[in-house]
Short mmCIF file of C-alpha atoms and ligand atoms in Angstrom, two decimals:
data_model
loop_
_atom_site.label_atom_id
_atom_site.label_comp_id
_atom_site.label_asym_id
_atom_site.label_seq_id
_atom_site.Cartn_x
_atom_site.Cartn_y
_atom_site.Cartn_z
CA UNK A 1 -38.66 -3.33 -20.46
CA UNK A 2 -38.47 -0.07 -18.53
CA UNK A 3 -35.73 2.46 -19.10
CA UNK A 4 -32.45 1.32 -17.61
CA UNK A 5 -31.11 3.27 -14.66
CA UNK A 6 -27.36 3.21 -14.36
CA UNK A 7 -24.89 3.70 -11.55
CA UNK A 8 -21.30 3.01 -12.61
CA UNK A 9 -21.05 -0.57 -13.77
CA UNK A 10 -24.51 -1.48 -12.54
CA UNK A 11 -27.89 -1.12 -14.16
CA UNK A 12 -31.38 -1.86 -12.96
CA UNK A 13 -34.52 -2.11 -15.06
CA UNK A 14 -38.02 -3.45 -14.76
CA UNK A 15 -38.76 -6.52 -16.82
CA UNK A 16 -42.22 -5.67 -18.14
CA UNK A 17 -42.99 -9.33 -18.86
CA UNK A 18 -43.15 -10.20 -15.17
CA UNK A 19 -42.82 -6.87 -13.38
CA UNK A 20 -39.63 -7.91 -11.54
CA UNK A 21 -36.54 -5.71 -11.29
CA UNK A 22 -33.31 -6.90 -12.84
CA UNK A 23 -29.82 -5.99 -11.60
CA UNK A 24 -27.21 -6.12 -14.34
CA UNK A 25 -23.40 -5.79 -14.23
CA UNK A 26 -22.50 -4.04 -17.49
CA UNK A 27 -18.80 -4.66 -17.11
CA UNK A 28 -19.12 -8.40 -16.72
CA UNK A 29 -22.16 -8.54 -19.01
CA UNK A 30 -23.89 -10.55 -16.35
CA UNK A 31 -27.33 -10.49 -14.80
CA UNK A 32 -26.87 -10.46 -11.04
CA UNK A 33 -30.42 -11.14 -10.00
CA UNK A 34 -34.12 -10.38 -10.26
CA UNK A 35 -36.07 -8.76 -7.46
CA UNK A 36 -39.70 -8.33 -6.69
CA UNK A 37 -39.41 -4.60 -6.07
CA UNK A 38 -37.11 -1.76 -6.96
CA UNK A 39 -35.99 -1.22 -3.40
CA UNK A 40 -34.65 -4.78 -3.10
CA UNK A 41 -32.89 -4.37 -6.46
CA UNK A 42 -31.22 -1.19 -5.24
CA UNK A 43 -30.20 -2.89 -2.00
CA UNK A 44 -28.57 -5.59 -4.09
CA UNK A 45 -26.65 -3.02 -6.15
CA UNK A 46 -25.47 -1.37 -2.91
CA UNK A 47 -24.45 -4.79 -1.62
CA UNK A 48 -22.43 -5.58 -4.74
CA UNK A 49 -20.76 -2.20 -4.62
CA UNK A 50 -19.81 -2.65 -0.99
CA UNK A 51 -18.61 -6.21 -1.40
CA UNK A 52 -15.21 -6.43 0.21
CA UNK A 53 -14.31 -9.74 -1.30
CA UNK A 54 -11.64 -9.21 -3.87
CA UNK A 55 -11.10 -11.53 -6.77
CA UNK A 56 -7.85 -9.86 -7.68
CA UNK A 57 -5.45 -11.88 -9.69
CA UNK A 58 -1.94 -11.94 -8.38
CA UNK A 59 0.22 -9.17 -9.72
CA UNK A 60 2.42 -10.50 -12.48
CA UNK A 61 5.58 -9.36 -10.78
CA UNK A 62 6.90 -10.33 -7.41
CA UNK A 63 7.63 -7.93 -4.66
CA UNK A 64 11.18 -8.20 -3.55
CA UNK A 65 13.03 -6.21 -1.02
CA UNK A 66 11.33 -4.64 1.92
CA UNK A 67 7.86 -3.44 1.05
CA UNK A 68 7.55 -0.70 3.61
CA UNK B 1 -29.31 5.54 15.35
CA UNK B 2 -26.32 6.95 13.56
CA UNK B 3 -25.75 10.54 14.48
CA UNK B 4 -24.99 11.79 11.01
CA UNK B 5 -23.74 15.16 12.05
CA UNK B 6 -21.05 13.67 14.27
CA UNK B 7 -20.13 10.74 12.08
CA UNK B 8 -16.44 10.36 11.45
CA UNK B 9 -15.99 11.51 7.86
CA UNK B 10 -13.44 13.37 5.75
CA UNK B 11 -14.56 16.39 3.74
CA UNK B 12 -11.93 18.38 1.88
CA UNK B 13 -11.44 20.64 -1.05
CA UNK B 14 -8.57 20.79 -3.45
CA UNK B 15 -8.12 22.70 -6.69
CA UNK B 16 -11.72 23.87 -7.01
CA UNK B 17 -13.34 20.55 -6.10
CA UNK B 18 -14.72 19.17 -2.83
CA UNK B 19 -15.07 15.60 -1.72
CA UNK B 20 -16.57 13.51 1.01
CA UNK B 21 -14.83 10.28 2.06
CA UNK B 22 -16.35 7.72 4.42
CA UNK B 23 -13.75 5.82 6.47
CA UNK B 24 -15.65 2.62 7.25
CA UNK B 25 -16.73 1.73 3.69
CA UNK B 26 -14.05 3.78 1.89
CA UNK B 27 -16.47 5.27 -0.63
CA UNK B 28 -15.99 8.84 -1.76
CA UNK B 29 -17.98 11.36 -3.77
CA UNK B 30 -17.61 14.83 -5.21
CA UNK B 31 -19.79 17.43 -3.56
CA UNK B 32 -20.48 20.79 -5.11
CA UNK B 33 -20.35 24.08 -3.30
CA UNK B 34 -18.46 26.96 -4.85
CA UNK B 35 -17.49 28.56 -1.57
CA UNK B 36 -16.30 25.32 -0.08
CA UNK B 37 -14.29 24.58 -3.22
CA UNK B 38 -12.59 27.95 -3.37
CA UNK B 39 -9.68 27.10 -1.09
CA UNK B 40 -7.92 24.11 0.46
CA UNK B 41 -10.01 22.96 3.41
CA UNK B 42 -10.48 19.90 5.56
CA UNK B 43 -13.37 19.00 7.89
CA UNK B 44 -13.93 15.92 9.96
CA UNK B 45 -17.68 16.04 10.48
CA UNK B 46 -20.78 17.12 8.58
CA UNK B 47 -21.74 19.81 11.02
CA UNK B 48 -18.60 21.75 10.09
CA UNK B 49 -20.27 22.31 6.71
CA UNK B 50 -23.11 24.31 8.20
CA UNK B 51 -21.50 27.67 7.60
CA UNK B 52 -21.06 26.94 3.90
CA UNK B 53 -24.68 26.10 3.18
CA UNK B 54 -28.07 27.68 3.73
CA UNK B 55 -30.26 25.86 6.25
CA UNK B 56 -32.29 24.34 3.40
CA UNK B 57 -29.19 23.13 1.52
CA UNK B 58 -27.72 21.72 4.71
CA UNK B 59 -30.92 19.78 5.43
CA UNK B 60 -30.74 18.48 1.88
CA UNK B 61 -27.22 17.19 2.55
CA UNK B 62 -28.41 15.48 5.71
CA UNK B 63 -31.18 13.82 3.69
CA UNK B 64 -28.61 12.59 1.15
CA UNK B 65 -26.43 11.26 3.95
CA UNK B 66 -29.45 9.58 5.51
CA UNK B 67 -30.06 7.72 2.27
CA UNK B 68 -26.41 6.68 2.01
CA UNK B 69 -26.68 5.42 5.55
CA UNK B 70 -29.86 3.49 4.76
CA UNK B 71 -28.07 1.72 1.91
CA UNK B 72 -25.05 1.17 4.19
CA UNK B 73 -22.62 3.35 2.26
CA UNK B 74 -22.11 5.23 5.48
CA UNK B 75 -21.93 3.07 8.56
CA UNK B 76 -21.35 3.85 12.16
CA UNK B 77 -17.87 3.26 13.45
CA UNK B 78 -17.99 -0.06 15.21
CA UNK B 79 -18.16 0.39 18.93
CA UNK B 80 -16.89 -3.06 19.65
CA UNK B 81 -13.43 -3.13 18.25
CA UNK B 82 -11.69 -6.43 17.72
CA UNK B 83 -9.69 -7.31 20.77
CA UNK B 84 -6.02 -7.38 20.17
CA UNK B 85 -4.40 -10.74 20.09
CA UNK B 86 -0.74 -10.74 20.90
CA UNK B 87 -0.37 -14.30 19.84
CA UNK B 88 1.34 -14.99 16.57
CA UNK B 89 -0.98 -17.57 15.13
CA UNK B 90 1.18 -18.18 12.16
CA UNK B 91 3.65 -16.27 10.06
CA UNK B 92 4.12 -16.07 6.33
CA UNK B 93 7.35 -14.23 5.93
CA UNK B 94 10.74 -14.85 7.46
CA UNK B 95 13.64 -12.53 6.75
CA UNK B 96 17.05 -13.96 7.49
CA UNK B 97 19.86 -11.42 7.59
CA UNK B 98 23.07 -13.44 7.63
CA UNK B 99 25.34 -10.40 7.73
CA UNK B 100 25.53 -6.60 7.71
CA UNK B 101 28.30 -6.41 5.12
CA UNK B 102 28.15 -3.99 2.24
CA UNK B 103 30.48 -2.62 -0.44
CA UNK B 104 28.84 0.83 -0.39
CA UNK B 105 27.97 3.17 2.42
CA UNK B 106 24.70 4.77 1.32
CA UNK B 107 23.56 7.53 3.65
CA UNK B 108 20.01 6.13 3.87
CA UNK B 109 20.84 2.51 4.71
CA UNK B 110 18.82 1.18 7.68
CA UNK B 111 21.68 -1.12 8.66
CA UNK B 112 24.33 1.61 8.69
CA UNK B 113 24.67 1.76 12.45
CA UNK B 114 24.61 -1.99 12.83
CA UNK B 115 27.43 -2.24 10.31
CA UNK B 116 29.71 -0.26 12.60
CA UNK B 117 29.42 -2.94 15.27
CA UNK B 118 31.28 -6.25 15.22
CA UNK B 119 30.71 -7.96 11.96
CA UNK B 120 28.93 -11.10 12.97
CA UNK B 121 27.73 -13.61 10.43
CA UNK B 122 25.03 -16.19 10.75
CA UNK B 123 26.49 -19.62 10.21
CA UNK B 124 25.03 -21.42 7.17
CA UNK B 125 24.17 -24.54 9.14
CA UNK B 126 22.45 -22.48 11.81
CA UNK B 127 20.44 -20.63 9.16
CA UNK B 128 19.24 -23.99 7.83
CA UNK B 129 18.29 -25.09 11.34
CA UNK B 130 16.33 -21.86 11.81
CA UNK B 131 14.44 -22.35 8.56
CA UNK B 132 13.47 -25.90 9.51
CA UNK B 133 12.48 -24.76 12.99
CA UNK B 134 10.17 -22.01 11.73
CA UNK B 135 8.67 -24.23 9.04
CA UNK B 136 7.99 -26.86 11.72
CA UNK B 137 6.35 -24.26 13.98
CA UNK B 138 4.14 -23.26 11.08
CA UNK B 139 3.24 -26.88 10.45
CA UNK B 140 2.48 -27.39 14.14
CA UNK B 141 0.14 -24.39 14.00
CA UNK B 142 -1.60 -26.18 11.07
CA UNK B 143 -0.98 -23.21 8.82
CA UNK B 144 -1.76 -23.69 5.16
CA UNK B 145 -0.57 -20.30 3.93
CA UNK B 146 2.70 -20.05 2.04
CA UNK B 147 5.98 -19.33 3.76
CA UNK B 148 8.16 -16.77 2.00
CA UNK B 149 11.80 -16.58 3.00
CA UNK B 150 13.94 -13.56 2.21
CA UNK B 151 17.62 -12.99 2.84
CA UNK B 152 20.05 -10.08 3.10
CA UNK B 153 17.84 -7.08 3.84
CA UNK B 154 20.62 -5.60 5.99
CA UNK B 155 23.51 -6.33 3.66
CA UNK B 156 24.49 -6.59 0.03
CA UNK B 157 23.56 -9.97 -1.41
CA UNK B 158 26.15 -9.97 -4.19
CA UNK B 159 28.93 -10.08 -1.57
CA UNK B 160 27.57 -13.32 -0.18
CA UNK B 161 25.85 -14.81 -3.14
CA UNK B 162 27.21 -18.33 -2.48
CA UNK B 163 25.46 -18.23 0.88
CA UNK B 164 22.18 -17.31 -0.81
CA UNK B 165 22.68 -20.06 -3.38
CA UNK B 166 23.16 -22.61 -0.66
CA UNK B 167 19.94 -21.45 1.00
CA UNK B 168 18.07 -21.75 -2.29
CA UNK B 169 19.29 -25.33 -2.77
CA UNK B 170 18.35 -26.12 0.80
CA UNK B 171 14.82 -24.71 0.43
CA UNK B 172 14.39 -26.70 -2.78
CA UNK B 173 15.33 -29.86 -0.86
CA UNK B 174 13.00 -29.38 2.08
CA UNK B 175 9.97 -27.71 0.57
CA UNK B 176 8.19 -30.92 -0.38
CA UNK B 177 8.17 -32.05 3.22
CA UNK B 178 5.55 -29.41 4.09
CA UNK B 179 1.92 -29.14 3.07
CA UNK B 180 2.20 -25.37 2.56
CA UNK B 181 4.29 -23.85 -0.23
CA UNK B 182 7.72 -22.44 0.63
CA UNK B 183 9.21 -19.72 -1.53
CA UNK B 184 12.46 -17.83 -1.41
CA UNK B 185 12.91 -14.28 -2.61
CA UNK B 186 15.88 -12.61 -4.12
CA UNK B 187 16.39 -9.36 -2.21
CA UNK B 188 17.14 -5.97 -3.61
CA UNK B 189 20.78 -5.38 -4.56
CA UNK B 190 22.87 -2.25 -5.07
CA UNK B 191 24.10 -3.98 -8.27
CA UNK B 192 27.40 -2.16 -8.03
CA UNK B 193 29.70 -5.12 -8.60
CA UNK B 194 27.66 -8.25 -9.30
CA UNK B 195 29.63 -11.42 -9.95
CA UNK B 196 28.89 -13.62 -12.94
CA UNK B 197 27.23 -16.25 -10.71
CA UNK B 198 24.71 -13.61 -9.55
CA UNK B 199 24.01 -12.49 -13.12
CA UNK B 200 23.48 -16.11 -14.20
CA UNK B 201 21.03 -16.60 -11.35
CA UNK B 202 19.09 -13.43 -12.18
CA UNK B 203 18.86 -14.44 -15.82
CA UNK B 204 17.19 -17.67 -14.77
CA UNK B 205 15.11 -16.15 -11.95
CA UNK B 206 13.73 -13.51 -14.32
CA UNK B 207 13.47 -10.67 -11.86
CA UNK B 208 15.90 -8.10 -10.53
CA UNK B 209 15.31 -5.42 -7.89
CA UNK B 210 17.90 -2.69 -7.51
CA UNK B 211 18.02 -0.01 -4.81
CA UNK B 212 19.94 3.00 -6.01
CA UNK B 213 21.38 6.12 -4.42
CA UNK B 214 20.52 8.39 -7.33
CA UNK B 215 22.64 11.23 -5.96
CA UNK B 216 25.83 9.20 -6.19
CA UNK B 217 26.84 9.76 -9.82
CA UNK B 218 29.59 7.16 -9.86
CA UNK B 219 27.32 4.45 -8.48
CA UNK B 220 24.47 5.50 -10.72
CA UNK B 221 26.52 5.28 -13.91
CA UNK B 222 27.99 1.94 -13.00
CA UNK B 223 24.67 0.40 -12.05
CA UNK B 224 23.08 1.54 -15.30
CA UNK B 225 26.05 0.09 -17.22
CA UNK B 226 25.71 -3.17 -15.32
CA UNK B 227 22.13 -3.56 -16.53
CA UNK B 228 23.50 -4.59 -19.91
CA UNK B 229 24.80 -7.77 -18.23
CA UNK B 230 21.25 -8.93 -17.62
CA UNK B 231 19.10 -10.55 -20.30
CA UNK B 232 16.40 -8.37 -21.88
CA UNK B 233 13.54 -10.53 -20.66
CA UNK B 234 14.48 -10.12 -16.98
CA UNK B 235 11.95 -7.81 -15.27
CA UNK B 236 13.95 -4.96 -13.80
CA UNK B 237 12.56 -3.06 -10.83
CA UNK B 238 14.24 0.00 -9.38
CA UNK B 239 13.64 1.25 -5.84
CA UNK B 240 14.65 4.87 -5.36
CA UNK B 241 15.03 5.96 -1.75
CA UNK B 242 13.60 9.47 -1.60
CA UNK B 243 14.26 12.25 0.90
CA UNK B 244 11.92 15.22 1.36
CA UNK B 245 14.00 17.63 -0.76
CA UNK B 246 13.61 15.62 -3.91
CA UNK B 247 13.06 17.69 -7.06
CA UNK B 248 10.80 16.95 -10.02
CA UNK B 249 9.09 13.60 -9.47
CA UNK B 250 7.80 13.26 -13.03
CA UNK B 251 11.32 13.58 -14.44
CA UNK B 252 12.62 11.17 -11.83
CA UNK B 253 10.13 8.44 -12.73
CA UNK B 254 10.48 9.09 -16.46
CA UNK B 255 14.27 9.09 -16.49
CA UNK B 256 14.65 5.77 -14.70
CA UNK B 257 11.78 4.16 -16.60
CA UNK B 258 14.10 4.30 -19.60
CA UNK B 259 16.34 1.74 -17.92
CA UNK B 260 13.97 -0.21 -15.69
CA UNK B 261 10.59 -1.86 -16.27
CA UNK B 262 9.25 -0.59 -12.95
CA UNK B 263 10.26 2.29 -10.72
CA UNK B 264 9.18 2.61 -7.08
CA UNK B 265 9.85 5.58 -4.87
CA UNK B 266 10.44 4.67 -1.25
CA UNK B 267 10.05 7.57 1.14
CA UNK B 268 12.89 7.41 3.59
CA UNK B 269 12.52 7.28 7.30
CA UNK B 270 15.37 9.51 8.31
CA UNK B 271 16.88 10.02 11.77
CA UNK B 272 15.64 13.17 13.39
CA UNK B 273 19.14 14.56 13.81
CA UNK B 274 20.06 14.07 10.14
CA UNK B 275 20.05 17.23 8.05
CA UNK B 276 17.64 15.60 5.63
CA UNK B 277 15.12 14.60 8.32
CA UNK B 278 11.46 15.27 7.68
CA UNK B 279 9.89 18.32 9.28
CA UNK B 280 6.75 20.31 8.59
CA UNK B 281 8.44 22.64 6.11
CA UNK B 282 10.12 19.85 4.16
CA UNK B 283 6.91 17.86 4.17
CA UNK B 284 5.05 20.79 2.61
CA UNK B 285 7.68 21.18 -0.04
CA UNK B 286 7.61 17.44 -0.79
CA UNK B 287 3.81 17.54 -1.07
CA UNK B 288 4.12 20.42 -3.52
CA UNK B 289 6.28 18.14 -5.66
CA UNK B 290 3.55 15.49 -5.49
CA UNK B 291 0.97 18.12 -6.48
CA UNK B 292 3.18 19.08 -9.44
CA UNK B 293 3.37 15.42 -10.40
CA UNK B 294 -0.42 15.08 -10.29
CA UNK B 295 -0.79 18.28 -12.36
CA UNK B 296 1.65 16.93 -14.89
CA UNK B 297 -0.14 13.58 -15.09
CA UNK B 298 -3.49 15.28 -15.59
CA UNK B 299 -2.09 16.96 -18.68
CA UNK B 300 -1.19 13.69 -20.36
CA UNK B 301 -3.47 11.98 -22.82
CA UNK B 302 -5.05 8.67 -21.86
CA UNK B 303 -2.41 6.48 -23.49
CA UNK B 304 0.49 8.45 -22.05
CA UNK B 305 -1.02 8.37 -18.57
CA UNK B 306 -1.56 4.64 -18.70
CA UNK B 307 1.99 4.00 -19.91
CA UNK B 308 3.34 6.20 -17.14
CA UNK B 309 1.38 4.48 -14.38
CA UNK B 310 2.13 1.07 -15.85
CA UNK B 311 5.80 1.59 -15.08
CA UNK B 312 5.32 2.50 -11.43
CA UNK B 313 6.58 -0.36 -9.31
CA UNK B 314 4.89 -2.52 -6.70
CA UNK B 315 6.51 -0.88 -3.68
CA UNK B 316 5.97 2.74 -4.70
CA UNK B 317 4.72 4.79 -1.75
CA UNK B 318 2.41 7.10 -3.71
CA UNK B 319 0.85 4.56 -6.04
CA UNK B 320 0.13 2.18 -3.17
CA UNK B 321 -2.30 4.80 -1.89
CA UNK B 322 -3.81 5.14 -5.36
CA UNK B 323 -4.29 1.38 -5.52
CA UNK B 324 -5.78 1.19 -2.04
CA UNK B 325 -8.28 3.91 -2.91
CA UNK B 326 -9.24 2.18 -6.15
CA UNK B 327 -9.62 -1.26 -4.63
CA UNK B 328 -11.24 0.13 -1.45
CA UNK B 329 -8.95 -2.24 0.38
CA UNK B 330 -9.25 -2.20 4.19
CA UNK B 331 -6.02 -2.21 6.14
CA UNK B 332 -6.38 -3.14 9.78
CA UNK B 333 -2.70 -2.90 10.59
CA UNK B 334 0.09 -0.92 9.05
CA UNK B 335 2.14 -3.95 8.08
CA UNK B 336 2.72 -7.58 9.03
CA UNK B 337 5.82 -6.91 11.15
CA UNK B 338 5.87 -9.08 14.25
CA UNK B 339 2.53 -10.63 13.37
CA UNK B 340 2.96 -12.63 10.21
CA UNK B 341 6.51 -11.49 9.44
CA UNK B 342 9.68 -11.86 11.48
CA UNK B 343 13.30 -10.83 10.94
CA UNK B 344 16.50 -12.39 12.18
CA UNK B 345 19.74 -10.53 12.76
CA UNK B 346 23.20 -12.02 12.01
CA UNK B 347 23.50 -13.00 15.68
CA UNK B 348 20.08 -14.73 15.46
CA UNK B 349 18.12 -12.18 17.44
CA UNK B 350 14.51 -11.93 16.37
CA UNK B 351 12.83 -8.62 15.54
CA UNK B 352 9.47 -7.72 13.99
CA UNK B 353 11.15 -5.96 11.06
CA UNK B 354 14.66 -5.72 9.61
CA UNK B 355 14.68 -1.94 10.02
CA UNK B 356 14.33 -2.34 13.80
CA UNK B 357 17.29 -4.71 14.14
CA UNK B 358 19.61 -3.47 16.85
CA UNK B 359 16.94 -1.50 18.70
CA UNK B 360 16.71 -3.64 21.84
CA UNK B 361 13.31 -2.18 22.72
CA UNK B 362 11.88 -4.23 19.86
CA UNK B 363 13.90 -7.40 20.25
CA UNK B 364 11.46 -10.29 20.51
CA UNK B 365 14.02 -12.80 21.65
CA UNK B 366 16.87 -14.91 20.45
CA UNK B 367 16.51 -17.96 18.33
CA UNK B 368 16.94 -21.15 20.35
CA UNK B 369 16.19 -24.78 19.62
CA UNK B 370 13.06 -24.88 21.78
CA UNK B 371 11.69 -21.49 20.70
CA UNK B 372 7.89 -21.49 20.52
CA UNK B 373 5.41 -19.07 18.98
CA UNK B 374 4.46 -18.02 22.48
CA UNK B 375 7.99 -16.67 23.03
CA UNK B 376 7.45 -14.26 20.17
CA UNK B 377 4.19 -12.67 21.32
CA UNK B 378 4.32 -8.94 20.85
CA UNK B 379 2.20 -5.93 20.09
CA UNK B 380 4.76 -3.84 18.26
CA UNK B 381 2.40 -3.28 15.35
CA UNK B 382 -1.07 -2.70 16.71
CA UNK B 383 -4.49 -2.95 15.13
CA UNK B 384 -5.24 0.53 13.83
CA UNK B 385 -8.56 0.60 15.69
CA UNK B 386 -6.77 0.11 18.98
CA UNK B 387 -4.42 3.04 18.58
CA UNK B 388 -6.05 5.95 20.37
CA UNK B 389 -5.30 8.67 17.83
CA UNK B 390 -5.91 6.45 14.81
CA UNK B 391 -9.29 5.16 15.98
CA UNK B 392 -11.00 8.39 14.98
CA UNK B 393 -8.80 9.18 11.99
CA UNK B 394 -10.79 9.26 8.74
CA UNK B 395 -8.11 7.50 6.70
CA UNK B 396 -7.32 4.79 9.26
CA UNK B 397 -8.23 1.86 7.02
CA UNK B 398 -6.23 3.16 4.14
CA UNK B 399 -3.17 4.03 6.24
CA UNK B 400 -3.27 1.18 8.75
CA UNK B 401 -1.51 3.14 11.50
CA UNK B 402 1.95 4.53 12.09
CA UNK B 403 5.20 2.95 10.96
CA UNK B 404 6.99 1.98 14.16
CA UNK B 405 10.41 2.46 12.62
CA UNK B 406 9.55 5.94 11.34
CA UNK B 407 8.18 6.89 14.76
CA UNK B 408 11.47 5.77 16.30
CA UNK B 409 13.55 7.70 13.78
CA UNK B 410 11.39 10.78 14.18
CA UNK B 411 11.72 10.35 17.99
CA UNK B 412 7.96 10.68 18.46
CA UNK B 413 6.60 10.32 21.96
CA UNK B 414 2.88 9.74 21.35
CA UNK B 415 0.85 7.22 19.43
CA UNK B 416 1.46 8.54 15.96
CA UNK B 417 3.98 10.43 13.88
CA UNK B 418 2.24 13.65 12.84
CA UNK B 419 4.53 14.11 9.85
CA UNK B 420 3.54 10.73 8.51
CA UNK B 421 -0.15 11.38 9.26
CA UNK B 422 -0.16 14.67 7.37
CA UNK B 423 1.71 13.09 4.49
CA UNK B 424 -0.77 10.22 4.26
CA UNK B 425 -3.91 12.29 4.56
CA UNK B 426 -2.69 14.77 1.95
CA UNK B 427 -1.81 11.92 -0.39
CA UNK B 428 -5.28 10.45 0.05
CA UNK B 429 -6.90 13.82 -0.70
CA UNK B 430 -4.71 14.45 -3.71
CA UNK B 431 -5.32 10.98 -5.12
CA UNK B 432 -9.09 11.20 -4.65
CA UNK B 433 -8.94 14.41 -6.69
CA UNK B 434 -6.73 12.63 -9.23
CA UNK B 435 -9.08 9.64 -9.59
CA UNK B 436 -12.12 11.88 -10.00
CA UNK B 437 -10.46 14.17 -12.54
CA UNK B 438 -9.12 11.25 -14.58
CA UNK B 439 -12.55 9.56 -14.52
CA UNK B 440 -14.18 12.74 -15.78
CA UNK B 441 -11.75 12.96 -18.68
CA UNK B 442 -11.37 9.31 -19.52
CA UNK B 443 -14.37 7.42 -18.08
CA UNK B 444 -12.92 3.96 -18.80
CA UNK B 445 -9.38 4.73 -17.68
CA UNK B 446 -9.40 2.78 -14.42
CA UNK B 447 -10.89 -0.27 -16.11
CA UNK B 448 -7.84 -0.25 -18.36
CA UNK B 449 -5.63 0.39 -15.35
CA UNK B 450 -7.27 -2.59 -13.62
CA UNK B 451 -6.31 -4.84 -16.53
CA UNK B 452 -2.76 -3.54 -16.77
CA UNK B 453 -1.93 -3.38 -13.08
CA UNK B 454 -4.21 -6.13 -11.74
CA UNK B 455 -5.62 -3.65 -9.24
CA UNK B 456 -9.34 -4.04 -8.72
CA UNK B 457 -11.27 -0.93 -9.71
CA UNK B 458 -14.02 -0.56 -7.16
CA UNK B 459 -14.53 3.11 -7.85
CA UNK B 460 -16.87 2.02 -10.61
CA UNK B 461 -19.75 4.28 -9.63
CA UNK B 462 -20.74 7.88 -10.24
CA UNK B 463 -18.59 10.14 -8.10
CA UNK B 464 -21.13 12.93 -8.36
CA UNK B 465 -22.99 12.65 -5.07
CA UNK B 466 -26.26 13.98 -6.50
CA UNK B 467 -26.29 11.41 -9.31
CA UNK B 468 -25.30 8.66 -6.93
CA UNK B 469 -27.99 9.48 -4.40
CA UNK B 470 -30.63 9.94 -7.13
CA UNK B 471 -29.98 6.42 -8.35
CA UNK B 472 -30.60 4.98 -4.91
CA UNK B 473 -33.66 7.15 -4.13
S1 LIG C 501 -1.05 6.89 11.63
FE1 LIG C 501 -1.99 8.92 11.43
S2 LIG C 501 -2.85 8.93 9.35
FE2 LIG C 501 -2.47 6.80 9.89
S3 LIG C 501 -4.41 6.03 10.77
FE3 LIG C 501 -3.14 6.77 12.47
S4 LIG C 501 -3.78 8.89 12.79
FE4 LIG C 501 -4.48 8.28 10.74
#
């Protein structure tokens, strides 16, 4: 395994057994994918970082009154 | 090809640090240049940086920006903006204001002028008819999103609590007839003289929001005393209306956090002719108070800071910007007024927002039995991209555009209210500095904040631009 390169919650490293690049989310302890080259792995990290989908849980209090 | 040098961007320095913020993706990074950092500055394009860097350094910056563009961290402002649709496709929030009555006369109340007029009251049966009508319109539009119904934004609920109770019972009866959920909300109260029936309700409901005039000692003391009437497990949220001359913000939050679980500051939109109205000088002095608050917070240890922020409420003006920056949320309009939210006055006139009630310019119509969604089409709140001045503003997706009510109060002629713009942009700058400084001191702080406040932390990357770019090289 090559040395891990880290950017915030994400890491990439080369799996020496097959030469593919792994993208890993350190916060979720989850492997996000394996890519044939480093560039594609980095694109994937950029994609995950830019993801606008939010999986926010609802706040545990309700907003009452005007919110503006 | 993106013209990097002219790309819409925000570069600023504050307190010895400089930052670059990209409007479209809402990423930001710290950039280092001692000269640039030495004083407060703000630039809106890369080429303005030229004088602060040697030719070689400047080219290096352009190379970094080119890489960020390649990985889509910087994207060109979309040429084709979404076309504006005046049609209300569906709405999620209905505010019914059955009366304008109140037992206090707070100087900041948005309904103060309306209260002087004839005291009309919306008949209970008519209110029920209106609820059914709007729920039916939503069903007809095949909407599946929830419908929230609020009452008494322009009056004091405790004076008409029986009315509210009747509405609650009514909503409970009808809600199963619709495929979408229907909720009611208990509005904010001044909590000056709550009756036992109100207290009993709150104890069951589990949540209480109070709006308090903190400068009225008599009211303040009585409201704090009244809190003992409410059970301990009720979540208590205080909204403090704030004018620009407010003093120490840290003390303000801390003092009221002793009595309430959450404290939100609401910046007041004050009539231009009022002696407390916002102007450039008062804005600067208010922003100094926010800077003092940030300074104070940056001197706390990690646990103290987290406990402090934990107690800031959901409608707090300053922390909403913090949360938007952290979650990199994209706002395309300022608020839902007139689009997915509507307000009714006691004489059943329809407005986009309760604060605009009485201003005929914004009246969308009157409720009638055959009212359709088409009758309510309006463009009171516009898409931020379609507002001329906002479309090139670097913080447009974090601000969402001007508050129509504030513009009216400030008697602004043009597209935007410059006071509000300067306030918002300075808050964004200050909070970017805050996030970066906190992250440097306590690297895992915002992960803890995410857990406590349920605010997604998407600033989970290195804020040092050199490190960030190196990773993606
Ligand atoms: S209202 Fe002002 S700060 Fe907000 S997006 Fe428009 S120009 Fe920018």
